[in-house]
């Protein structure tokens, strides 16, 4: 496979350049765990937060499946703890976003809004972004009744009726969370059964506030200042109906945040970065961890584990490069 690794051009020369041993993109569970391990290896990593410090987990009210917290832990609290631990050992967090990369030579050049980093190794932990339905009204009414985050917006739907679109873990989990506020939560799913895990399904089925609309897809969201109703189609009968509703929460999957690596690193269909078991991408010295490279597990614990592994491998890589350099110098001295 051919990759375009060409240098980026132009205005770069006017920006500050900072040389780092390890640059980590993203402060989700993968990025902050990589930062902890790289910091403890005394590599003084710099971690860029991107547009969403803490990543997806910071949007969730409670995490009940991260080991070490038998009573569960708030998503933002968990991120705060990850960050504190990484900073304690010397990681530096910057509120900046990578906008362009040149992976053709080492050190890799990573341009951000504020500067250019020259990175001996790069760990990509840019995570994923919730997928949209792409139907009329969705974009216009986002923040006015259309939401991708129950934790952020659930409170606004106190005693109201809401739809949750999707049938996986996130949809059911967030639907259950919304029952704390909403009068009713209707899960709209294109199939006639949920994909969510058995425990979550049971909880949803037993919750009197949760209802289901099976074999249905939304085709339009109506309203001007706020969501008033949706148009929905039964995919078995083709029948269209207009249903009054106050809010629509959409949980239908994610797209990996890997656009800036397009053509520069090997990717799977859908944009997930390809890595081997050692978290190595197709360019030596570039590692990837978490949901940017993981369409399968998509959990805090697995993302954190991948981040730790990527940092360990980045450390090995730097050791190997240093050994090679010493060897080359010795050979040159004896020739
Ligand atoms: C609503 C919800 C509830 C969830 N609940 C749970 C749960 O209870 N338990 C569980 O295990 N999992 C849960 N998950 C899944 C879990 O949050 C994710 O698996 C995990 O956050 C993925 O971690 P990550 O570090 O790979 O990426 P993310 O968390 O997506 O973080 C990506 C990071 O990369 C940054 N970034 C992106 N692009 C750039 C760039 N160009 N330059 C620099 N930085 C960049 C972002 O700003 C962000 O900081 C939930 C997810 C959601 C959406």
CSV table of C-alpha atoms and ligand atoms in Angstrom, one decimal:
chain,number,residue,atom,x,y,z
A,1,UNK,CA,0.0,0.0,0.0
A,2,UNK,CA,1.3,3.5,-0.8
A,3,UNK,CA,1.0,6.3,1.7
A,4,UNK,CA,1.4,10.0,1.1
A,5,UNK,CA,3.9,11.1,3.7
A,6,UNK,CA,4.8,14.4,2.1
A,7,UNK,CA,6.0,17.3,4.2
A,8,UNK,CA,3.5,20.0,5.1
A,9,UNK,CA,4.3,23.3,3.7
A,10,UNK,CA,3.9,27.1,4.0
A,11,UNK,CA,3.2,29.0,7.2
A,12,UNK,CA,4.8,26.4,9.4
A,13,UNK,CA,8.0,28.3,9.5
A,14,UNK,CA,6.5,31.2,11.4
A,15,UNK,CA,5.4,29.0,14.3
A,16,UNK,CA,7.3,28.0,17.4
A,17,UNK,CA,8.9,24.5,17.2
A,18,UNK,CA,9.1,22.4,20.3
A,19,UNK,CA,11.1,19.1,20.4
A,20,UNK,CA,9.6,16.3,22.5
A,21,UNK,CA,10.4,12.7,23.0
A,22,UNK,CA,6.8,11.6,23.2
A,23,UNK,CA,3.8,13.5,21.9
A,24,UNK,CA,0.4,12.1,22.8
A,25,UNK,CA,-2.7,13.2,21.0
A,26,UNK,CA,-5.8,13.1,23.2
A,27,UNK,CA,-6.6,13.2,26.9
A,28,UNK,CA,-9.2,10.4,27.0
A,29,UNK,CA,-8.5,7.2,29.0
A,30,UNK,CA,-6.0,6.1,26.3
A,31,UNK,CA,-4.1,9.3,26.1
A,32,UNK,CA,-3.9,9.9,29.8
A,33,UNK,CA,-2.8,6.3,30.5
A,34,UNK,CA,-0.1,6.6,27.9
A,35,UNK,CA,0.9,9.9,29.5
A,36,UNK,CA,1.2,8.2,32.9
A,37,UNK,CA,3.4,5.4,31.6
A,38,UNK,CA,5.5,7.6,29.4
A,39,UNK,CA,6.0,10.0,32.4
A,40,UNK,CA,7.0,7.2,34.7
A,41,UNK,CA,9.6,6.2,32.1
A,42,UNK,CA,11.0,9.8,32.4
A,43,UNK,CA,10.1,10.6,28.8
A,44,UNK,CA,8.5,13.9,29.8
A,45,UNK,CA,5.5,13.5,27.5
A,46,UNK,CA,3.4,16.3,26.2
A,47,UNK,CA,-0.3,15.5,25.9
A,48,UNK,CA,-2.7,17.5,23.6
A,49,UNK,CA,-6.3,17.7,24.9
A,50,UNK,CA,-7.9,18.4,21.5
A,51,UNK,CA,-11.4,19.8,21.5
A,52,UNK,CA,-12.8,17.5,24.3
A,53,UNK,CA,-10.5,17.3,27.3
A,54,UNK,CA,-11.1,13.9,29.0
A,55,UNK,CA,-12.7,12.5,25.9
A,56,UNK,CA,-16.0,10.6,25.8
A,57,UNK,CA,-15.9,9.3,29.4
A,58,UNK,CA,-16.0,12.9,30.6
A,59,UNK,CA,-19.5,13.1,29.2
A,60,UNK,CA,-20.8,10.2,31.2
A,61,UNK,CA,-22.4,10.5,34.6
A,62,UNK,CA,-21.2,7.3,36.1
A,63,UNK,CA,-18.7,4.6,35.2
A,64,UNK,CA,-19.5,1.3,36.9
A,65,UNK,CA,-17.1,-1.0,35.1
A,66,UNK,CA,-13.7,0.5,35.7
A,67,UNK,CA,-11.8,-1.7,38.2
A,68,UNK,CA,-11.0,-0.2,41.5
A,69,UNK,CA,-14.2,1.7,42.0
A,70,UNK,CA,-16.7,-0.7,43.5
A,71,UNK,CA,-19.3,2.0,44.0
A,72,UNK,CA,-18.7,3.5,40.5
A,73,UNK,CA,-17.1,6.8,39.7
A,74,UNK,CA,-18.2,9.9,37.8
A,75,UNK,CA,-16.7,10.3,34.3
A,76,UNK,CA,-15.2,13.7,34.9
A,77,UNK,CA,-13.9,12.6,38.3
A,78,UNK,CA,-12.1,9.6,36.7
A,79,UNK,CA,-10.5,11.9,34.1
A,80,UNK,CA,-9.4,14.3,36.8
A,81,UNK,CA,-7.7,11.4,38.7
A,82,UNK,CA,-6.1,10.1,35.5
A,83,UNK,CA,-4.7,13.6,34.7
A,84,UNK,CA,-3.5,14.2,38.3
A,85,UNK,CA,-1.6,10.9,38.3
A,86,UNK,CA,0.1,11.5,34.9
A,87,UNK,CA,1.0,15.1,35.9
A,88,UNK,CA,2.5,13.9,39.2
A,89,UNK,CA,5.2,12.0,37.2
A,90,UNK,CA,5.9,14.9,34.8
A,91,UNK,CA,3.4,14.7,31.9
A,92,UNK,CA,2.5,18.2,30.5
A,93,UNK,CA,-1.0,18.8,29.3
A,94,UNK,CA,-1.6,21.4,26.6
A,95,UNK,CA,-5.1,22.7,25.5
A,96,UNK,CA,-4.3,22.4,21.8
A,97,UNK,CA,-5.3,20.3,18.8
A,98,UNK,CA,-3.2,18.6,16.2
A,99,UNK,CA,-4.3,19.9,12.8
A,100,UNK,CA,-1.7,18.4,10.4
A,101,UNK,CA,1.1,15.8,10.6
A,102,UNK,CA,4.2,15.0,8.6
A,103,UNK,CA,5.3,11.4,9.3
A,104,UNK,CA,7.8,11.2,6.4
A,105,UNK,CA,10.8,11.6,8.7
A,106,UNK,CA,11.7,11.5,12.4
A,107,UNK,CA,11.3,13.6,14.4
A,108,UNK,CA,7.7,13.7,13.2
A,109,UNK,CA,6.2,17.2,12.6
A,110,UNK,CA,2.9,17.8,14.2
A,111,UNK,CA,1.3,21.2,13.6
A,112,UNK,CA,-1.3,22.5,16.1
A,113,UNK,CA,-3.2,25.7,16.4
A,114,UNK,CA,-0.3,27.3,18.4
A,115,UNK,CA,2.9,25.6,17.4
A,116,UNK,CA,4.8,22.8,15.7
A,117,UNK,CA,5.9,19.8,17.7
A,118,UNK,CA,8.9,17.8,16.6
A,119,UNK,CA,8.2,14.4,18.1
A,120,UNK,CA,10.6,11.5,18.4
A,121,UNK,CA,7.6,9.2,18.9
A,122,UNK,CA,3.9,9.9,18.5
A,123,UNK,CA,1.0,8.2,20.3
A,124,UNK,CA,-2.3,8.7,18.6
A,125,UNK,CA,-5.2,8.4,21.0
A,126,UNK,CA,-7.7,10.7,19.3
A,127,UNK,CA,-10.7,8.5,20.1
A,128,UNK,CA,-14.0,8.7,18.3
A,129,UNK,CA,-17.0,11.0,17.8
A,130,UNK,CA,-20.7,10.1,18.0
A,131,UNK,CA,-22.3,9.3,14.6
A,132,UNK,CA,-25.2,11.5,13.3
A,133,UNK,CA,-28.4,10.3,11.7
A,134,UNK,CA,-28.0,12.9,8.9
A,135,UNK,CA,-31.7,13.6,8.6
A,136,UNK,CA,-33.5,17.0,8.1
A,137,UNK,CA,-33.8,19.0,11.4
A,138,UNK,CA,-31.0,17.1,13.2
A,139,UNK,CA,-28.3,19.7,12.7
A,140,UNK,CA,-30.6,22.7,13.0
A,141,UNK,CA,-32.1,21.4,16.3
A,142,UNK,CA,-28.8,20.2,17.9
A,143,UNK,CA,-28.7,21.9,21.3
A,144,UNK,CA,-32.4,22.7,21.0
A,145,UNK,CA,-33.7,19.2,21.8
A,146,UNK,CA,-31.4,17.0,19.8
A,147,UNK,CA,-28.5,15.7,21.9
A,148,UNK,CA,-25.7,13.1,21.8
A,149,UNK,CA,-25.0,13.3,25.6
A,150,UNK,CA,-27.6,12.4,28.2
A,151,UNK,CA,-25.3,13.4,31.0
A,152,UNK,CA,-24.8,16.9,29.6
A,153,UNK,CA,-28.5,17.5,28.6
A,154,UNK,CA,-30.7,15.2,30.6
A,155,UNK,CA,-31.5,17.8,33.2
A,156,UNK,CA,-33.2,20.0,30.6
A,157,UNK,CA,-35.8,17.3,30.0
A,158,UNK,CA,-37.2,17.1,33.5
A,159,UNK,CA,-40.8,15.7,33.3
A,160,UNK,CA,-40.6,15.7,29.5
A,161,UNK,CA,-40.9,12.9,26.9
A,162,UNK,CA,-37.8,11.9,25.0
A,163,UNK,CA,-36.7,9.5,22.3
A,164,UNK,CA,-33.4,7.6,22.4
A,165,UNK,CA,-32.3,6.4,19.0
A,166,UNK,CA,-30.1,3.2,19.0
A,167,UNK,CA,-30.1,-0.3,20.4
A,168,UNK,CA,-26.5,-0.8,21.8
A,169,UNK,CA,-25.0,-0.4,25.2
A,170,UNK,CA,-24.7,3.4,25.0
A,171,UNK,CA,-28.3,3.9,23.9
A,172,UNK,CA,-29.7,1.7,26.7
A,173,UNK,CA,-27.4,3.0,29.4
A,174,UNK,CA,-28.1,6.6,28.5
A,175,UNK,CA,-31.8,5.9,28.2
A,176,UNK,CA,-31.8,4.5,31.7
A,177,UNK,CA,-29.9,7.6,32.9
A,178,UNK,CA,-32.5,9.8,31.3
A,179,UNK,CA,-35.3,8.2,33.3
A,180,UNK,CA,-34.0,10.2,36.3
A,181,UNK,CA,-35.3,13.3,34.6
A,182,UNK,CA,-37.8,12.5,31.8
A,183,UNK,CA,-41.4,11.5,32.2
A,184,UNK,CA,-40.9,8.9,29.6
A,185,UNK,CA,-38.0,7.5,27.5
A,186,UNK,CA,-38.8,5.7,24.3
A,187,UNK,CA,-36.0,3.7,22.7
A,188,UNK,CA,-36.4,3.8,18.9
A,189,UNK,CA,-34.6,1.0,17.2
A,190,UNK,CA,-34.3,-0.1,13.6
A,191,UNK,CA,-34.4,-3.8,14.6
A,192,UNK,CA,-36.8,-5.8,16.8
A,193,UNK,CA,-34.3,-6.6,19.5
A,194,UNK,CA,-31.5,-4.7,21.3
A,195,UNK,CA,-27.8,-5.2,20.8
A,196,UNK,CA,-27.1,-4.0,24.4
A,197,UNK,CA,-25.7,-6.4,27.0
A,198,UNK,CA,-28.1,-8.7,28.9
A,199,UNK,CA,-27.8,-6.8,32.3
A,200,UNK,CA,-28.6,-3.5,30.7
A,201,UNK,CA,-31.5,-5.0,28.6
A,202,UNK,CA,-33.0,-6.4,31.7
A,203,UNK,CA,-32.8,-3.1,33.6
A,204,UNK,CA,-34.4,-1.3,30.6
A,205,UNK,CA,-37.2,-3.8,30.2
A,206,UNK,CA,-38.0,-3.6,33.9
A,207,UNK,CA,-38.0,0.2,34.1
A,208,UNK,CA,-41.6,1.5,33.9
A,209,UNK,CA,-40.5,4.8,32.3
A,210,UNK,CA,-38.9,3.0,29.3
A,211,UNK,CA,-40.9,2.1,26.2
A,212,UNK,CA,-39.8,0.7,22.9
A,213,UNK,CA,-40.6,1.5,19.2
A,214,UNK,CA,-39.2,-1.5,17.2
A,215,UNK,CA,-38.4,-1.5,13.5
A,216,UNK,CA,-38.5,2.2,13.3
A,217,UNK,CA,-36.2,4.9,11.9
A,218,UNK,CA,-36.5,8.6,12.2
A,219,UNK,CA,-36.7,10.5,8.9
A,220,UNK,CA,-37.1,14.1,10.1
A,221,UNK,CA,-37.0,16.1,13.3
A,222,UNK,CA,-39.5,19.0,13.4
A,223,UNK,CA,-39.4,22.2,15.4
A,224,UNK,CA,-38.0,25.7,15.2
A,225,UNK,CA,-36.8,26.9,18.6
A,226,UNK,CA,-37.2,23.4,20.1
A,227,UNK,CA,-38.0,19.9,19.0
A,228,UNK,CA,-41.7,19.4,18.7
A,229,UNK,CA,-42.1,16.1,16.9
A,230,UNK,CA,-40.4,13.6,14.7
A,231,UNK,CA,-41.4,11.8,11.5
A,232,UNK,CA,-40.7,8.1,11.7
A,233,UNK,CA,-41.0,5.2,9.3
A,234,UNK,CA,-41.7,1.6,10.1
A,235,UNK,CA,-39.1,-0.3,8.0
A,236,UNK,CA,-41.3,-3.4,7.8
A,237,UNK,CA,-44.5,-1.8,6.7
A,238,UNK,CA,-43.2,1.5,5.2
A,239,UNK,CA,-45.8,3.3,7.2
A,240,UNK,CA,-44.9,7.0,8.1
A,241,UNK,CA,-46.1,8.6,11.2
A,242,UNK,CA,-45.6,11.9,13.0
A,243,UNK,CA,-44.9,11.6,16.7
A,244,UNK,CA,-44.9,14.5,19.2
A,245,UNK,CA,-41.8,14.5,21.4
A,246,UNK,CA,-39.7,17.0,23.4
A,247,UNK,CA,-36.2,15.7,22.8
A,248,UNK,CA,-34.2,13.2,20.7
A,249,UNK,CA,-31.0,11.6,22.1
A,250,UNK,CA,-28.9,9.9,19.4
A,251,UNK,CA,-26.6,7.0,20.3
A,252,UNK,CA,-25.9,5.1,17.0
A,253,UNK,CA,-22.1,4.5,17.1
A,254,UNK,CA,-19.0,6.4,16.5
A,255,UNK,CA,-16.5,7.6,13.8
A,256,UNK,CA,-12.8,7.5,14.7
A,257,UNK,CA,-11.0,10.9,14.8
A,258,UNK,CA,-8.3,9.9,12.4
A,259,UNK,CA,-8.9,12.2,9.3
A,260,UNK,CA,-5.5,14.0,9.7
A,261,UNK,CA,-3.8,10.6,9.2
A,262,UNK,CA,-5.7,9.8,6.0
A,263,UNK,CA,-3.2,8.6,3.4
A,264,UNK,CA,-0.4,8.7,6.0
A,265,UNK,CA,-1.1,5.6,8.1
A,266,UNK,CA,-2.8,2.3,7.2
A,267,UNK,CA,-6.5,2.3,8.2
A,268,UNK,CA,-9.3,-0.2,8.3
A,269,UNK,CA,-12.6,0.5,6.6
A,270,UNK,CA,-14.3,3.1,8.6
A,271,UNK,CA,-11.1,5.0,9.4
A,272,UNK,CA,-9.8,2.9,12.4
A,273,UNK,CA,-6.0,2.9,12.5
A,274,UNK,CA,-4.4,-0.4,11.9
A,275,UNK,CA,-2.0,-1.5,14.7
A,276,UNK,CA,-0.2,-4.8,15.5
A,277,UNK,CA,-0.3,-6.3,19.0
A,278,UNK,CA,2.4,-3.9,20.1
A,279,UNK,CA,0.2,-0.9,19.2
A,280,UNK,CA,2.6,-0.1,16.3
A,281,UNK,CA,1.0,1.6,13.2
A,282,UNK,CA,2.4,1.3,9.7
A,283,UNK,CA,5.0,4.0,10.4
A,284,UNK,CA,7.8,3.0,12.9
A,285,UNK,CA,7.7,5.3,15.9
A,286,UNK,CA,4.0,6.1,15.6
A,287,UNK,CA,1.7,4.1,17.9
A,288,UNK,CA,-2.1,4.2,18.3
A,289,UNK,CA,-4.3,3.4,21.2
A,290,UNK,CA,-7.9,3.4,22.3
A,291,UNK,CA,-11.0,4.0,20.1
A,292,UNK,CA,-9.0,5.6,17.3
A,293,UNK,CA,-7.7,2.0,16.7
A,294,UNK,CA,-10.4,-0.1,18.3
A,295,UNK,CA,-13.8,-0.8,16.7
A,296,UNK,CA,-14.3,-3.8,19.0
A,297,UNK,CA,-14.1,-3.2,22.7
A,298,UNK,CA,-14.6,0.6,23.1
A,299,UNK,CA,-14.3,0.7,26.9
A,300,UNK,CA,-12.5,2.9,29.4
A,301,UNK,CA,-10.5,-0.1,30.7
A,302,UNK,CA,-9.5,-1.4,27.3
A,303,UNK,CA,-8.6,2.1,26.0
A,304,UNK,CA,-6.5,2.8,29.1
A,305,UNK,CA,-4.8,-0.6,28.7
A,306,UNK,CA,-3.9,0.2,25.0
A,307,UNK,CA,-2.6,3.6,26.0
A,308,UNK,CA,-0.3,2.0,28.6
A,309,UNK,CA,0.9,-0.6,26.1
A,310,UNK,CA,1.6,2.2,23.5
A,311,UNK,CA,3.7,4.1,25.9
A,312,UNK,CA,5.7,1.1,26.9
A,313,UNK,CA,6.4,0.4,23.2
A,314,UNK,CA,7.3,4.0,22.5
A,315,UNK,CA,9.9,3.7,25.3
A,316,UNK,CA,11.3,0.5,23.8
A,317,UNK,CA,11.4,2.2,20.4
A,318,UNK,CA,13.4,5.1,21.7
A,319,UNK,CA,15.8,2.7,23.5
A,320,UNK,CA,16.4,0.8,20.2
A,321,UNK,CA,16.9,4.0,18.3
A,322,UNK,CA,19.5,5.1,20.9
A,323,UNK,CA,21.3,1.8,20.7
A,324,UNK,CA,21.5,2.0,16.9
A,325,UNK,CA,22.9,5.5,17.2
A,326,UNK,CA,25.6,4.4,19.6
A,327,UNK,CA,26.4,1.5,17.3
A,328,UNK,CA,26.7,3.8,14.2
A,329,UNK,CA,28.9,6.2,16.1
A,330,UNK,CA,31.2,3.4,17.2
A,331,UNK,CA,31.4,2.0,13.7
A,332,UNK,CA,32.1,5.5,12.3
A,333,UNK,CA,34.9,6.0,14.9
A,334,UNK,CA,36.6,2.7,14.0
A,335,UNK,CA,36.4,3.1,10.2
B,1,LIG,C1,-22.1,8.4,26.7
B,1,LIG,C2,-21.1,7.4,26.9
B,1,LIG,C3,-21.0,6.6,28.0
B,1,LIG,C4,-19.9,5.7,28.2
B,1,LIG,N1,-19.9,4.9,29.3
B,1,LIG,C5,-18.9,4.1,29.5
B,1,LIG,C6,-18.8,3.3,30.7
B,1,LIG,O1,-19.6,3.3,31.6
B,1,LIG,N2,-17.7,2.4,30.8
B,1,LIG,C7,-16.8,2.2,29.8
B,1,LIG,O2,-15.9,1.5,30.0
B,1,LIG,N3,-16.9,3.0,28.7
B,1,LIG,C8,-17.9,3.9,28.5
B,1,LIG,N4,-17.9,4.6,27.4
B,1,LIG,C9,-16.9,4.4,26.3
B,1,LIG,C10,-15.6,5.2,26.8
B,1,LIG,O3,-15.9,6.5,27.1
B,1,LIG,C11,-14.6,5.2,25.6
B,1,LIG,O4,-14.3,3.8,25.2
B,1,LIG,C12,-13.3,5.8,25.9
B,1,LIG,O5,-13.5,7.2,26.4
B,1,LIG,C13,-12.4,5.8,24.7
B,1,LIG,O6,-11.2,6.4,25.2
B,1,LIG,P1,-10.1,7.1,24.1
B,1,LIG,O7,-9.1,7.6,25.0
B,1,LIG,O8,-9.8,6.1,23.1
B,1,LIG,O9,-10.9,8.2,23.3
B,1,LIG,P2,-11.9,9.4,23.7
B,1,LIG,O10,-12.4,9.2,25.1
B,1,LIG,O11,-12.8,9.5,22.5
B,1,LIG,O12,-10.9,10.7,23.8
B,1,LIG,C14,-10.3,11.2,22.6
B,1,LIG,C15,-9.4,12.4,22.9
B,1,LIG,O13,-8.7,12.8,21.8
B,1,LIG,C16,-8.8,14.2,21.6
B,1,LIG,N5,-8.5,14.5,20.2
B,1,LIG,C17,-9.3,14.2,19.1
B,1,LIG,N6,-8.7,14.7,18.0
B,1,LIG,C18,-7.6,15.3,18.4
B,1,LIG,C19,-6.6,16.0,17.7
B,1,LIG,N7,-6.6,16.2,16.4
B,1,LIG,N8,-5.5,16.5,18.4
B,1,LIG,C20,-5.5,16.3,19.7
B,1,LIG,N9,-6.4,15.7,20.5
B,1,LIG,C21,-7.4,15.2,19.8
B,1,LIG,C22,-10.2,14.5,22.1
B,1,LIG,O14,-10.3,15.9,22.4
B,1,LIG,C23,-10.2,13.6,23.4
B,1,LIG,O15,-9.5,14.2,24.4
B,1,LIG,C24,-19.0,5.6,27.2
B,1,LIG,C25,-19.0,6.4,26.1
B,1,LIG,C26,-20.0,7.3,25.9
B,1,LIG,C27,-20.1,8.2,24.7
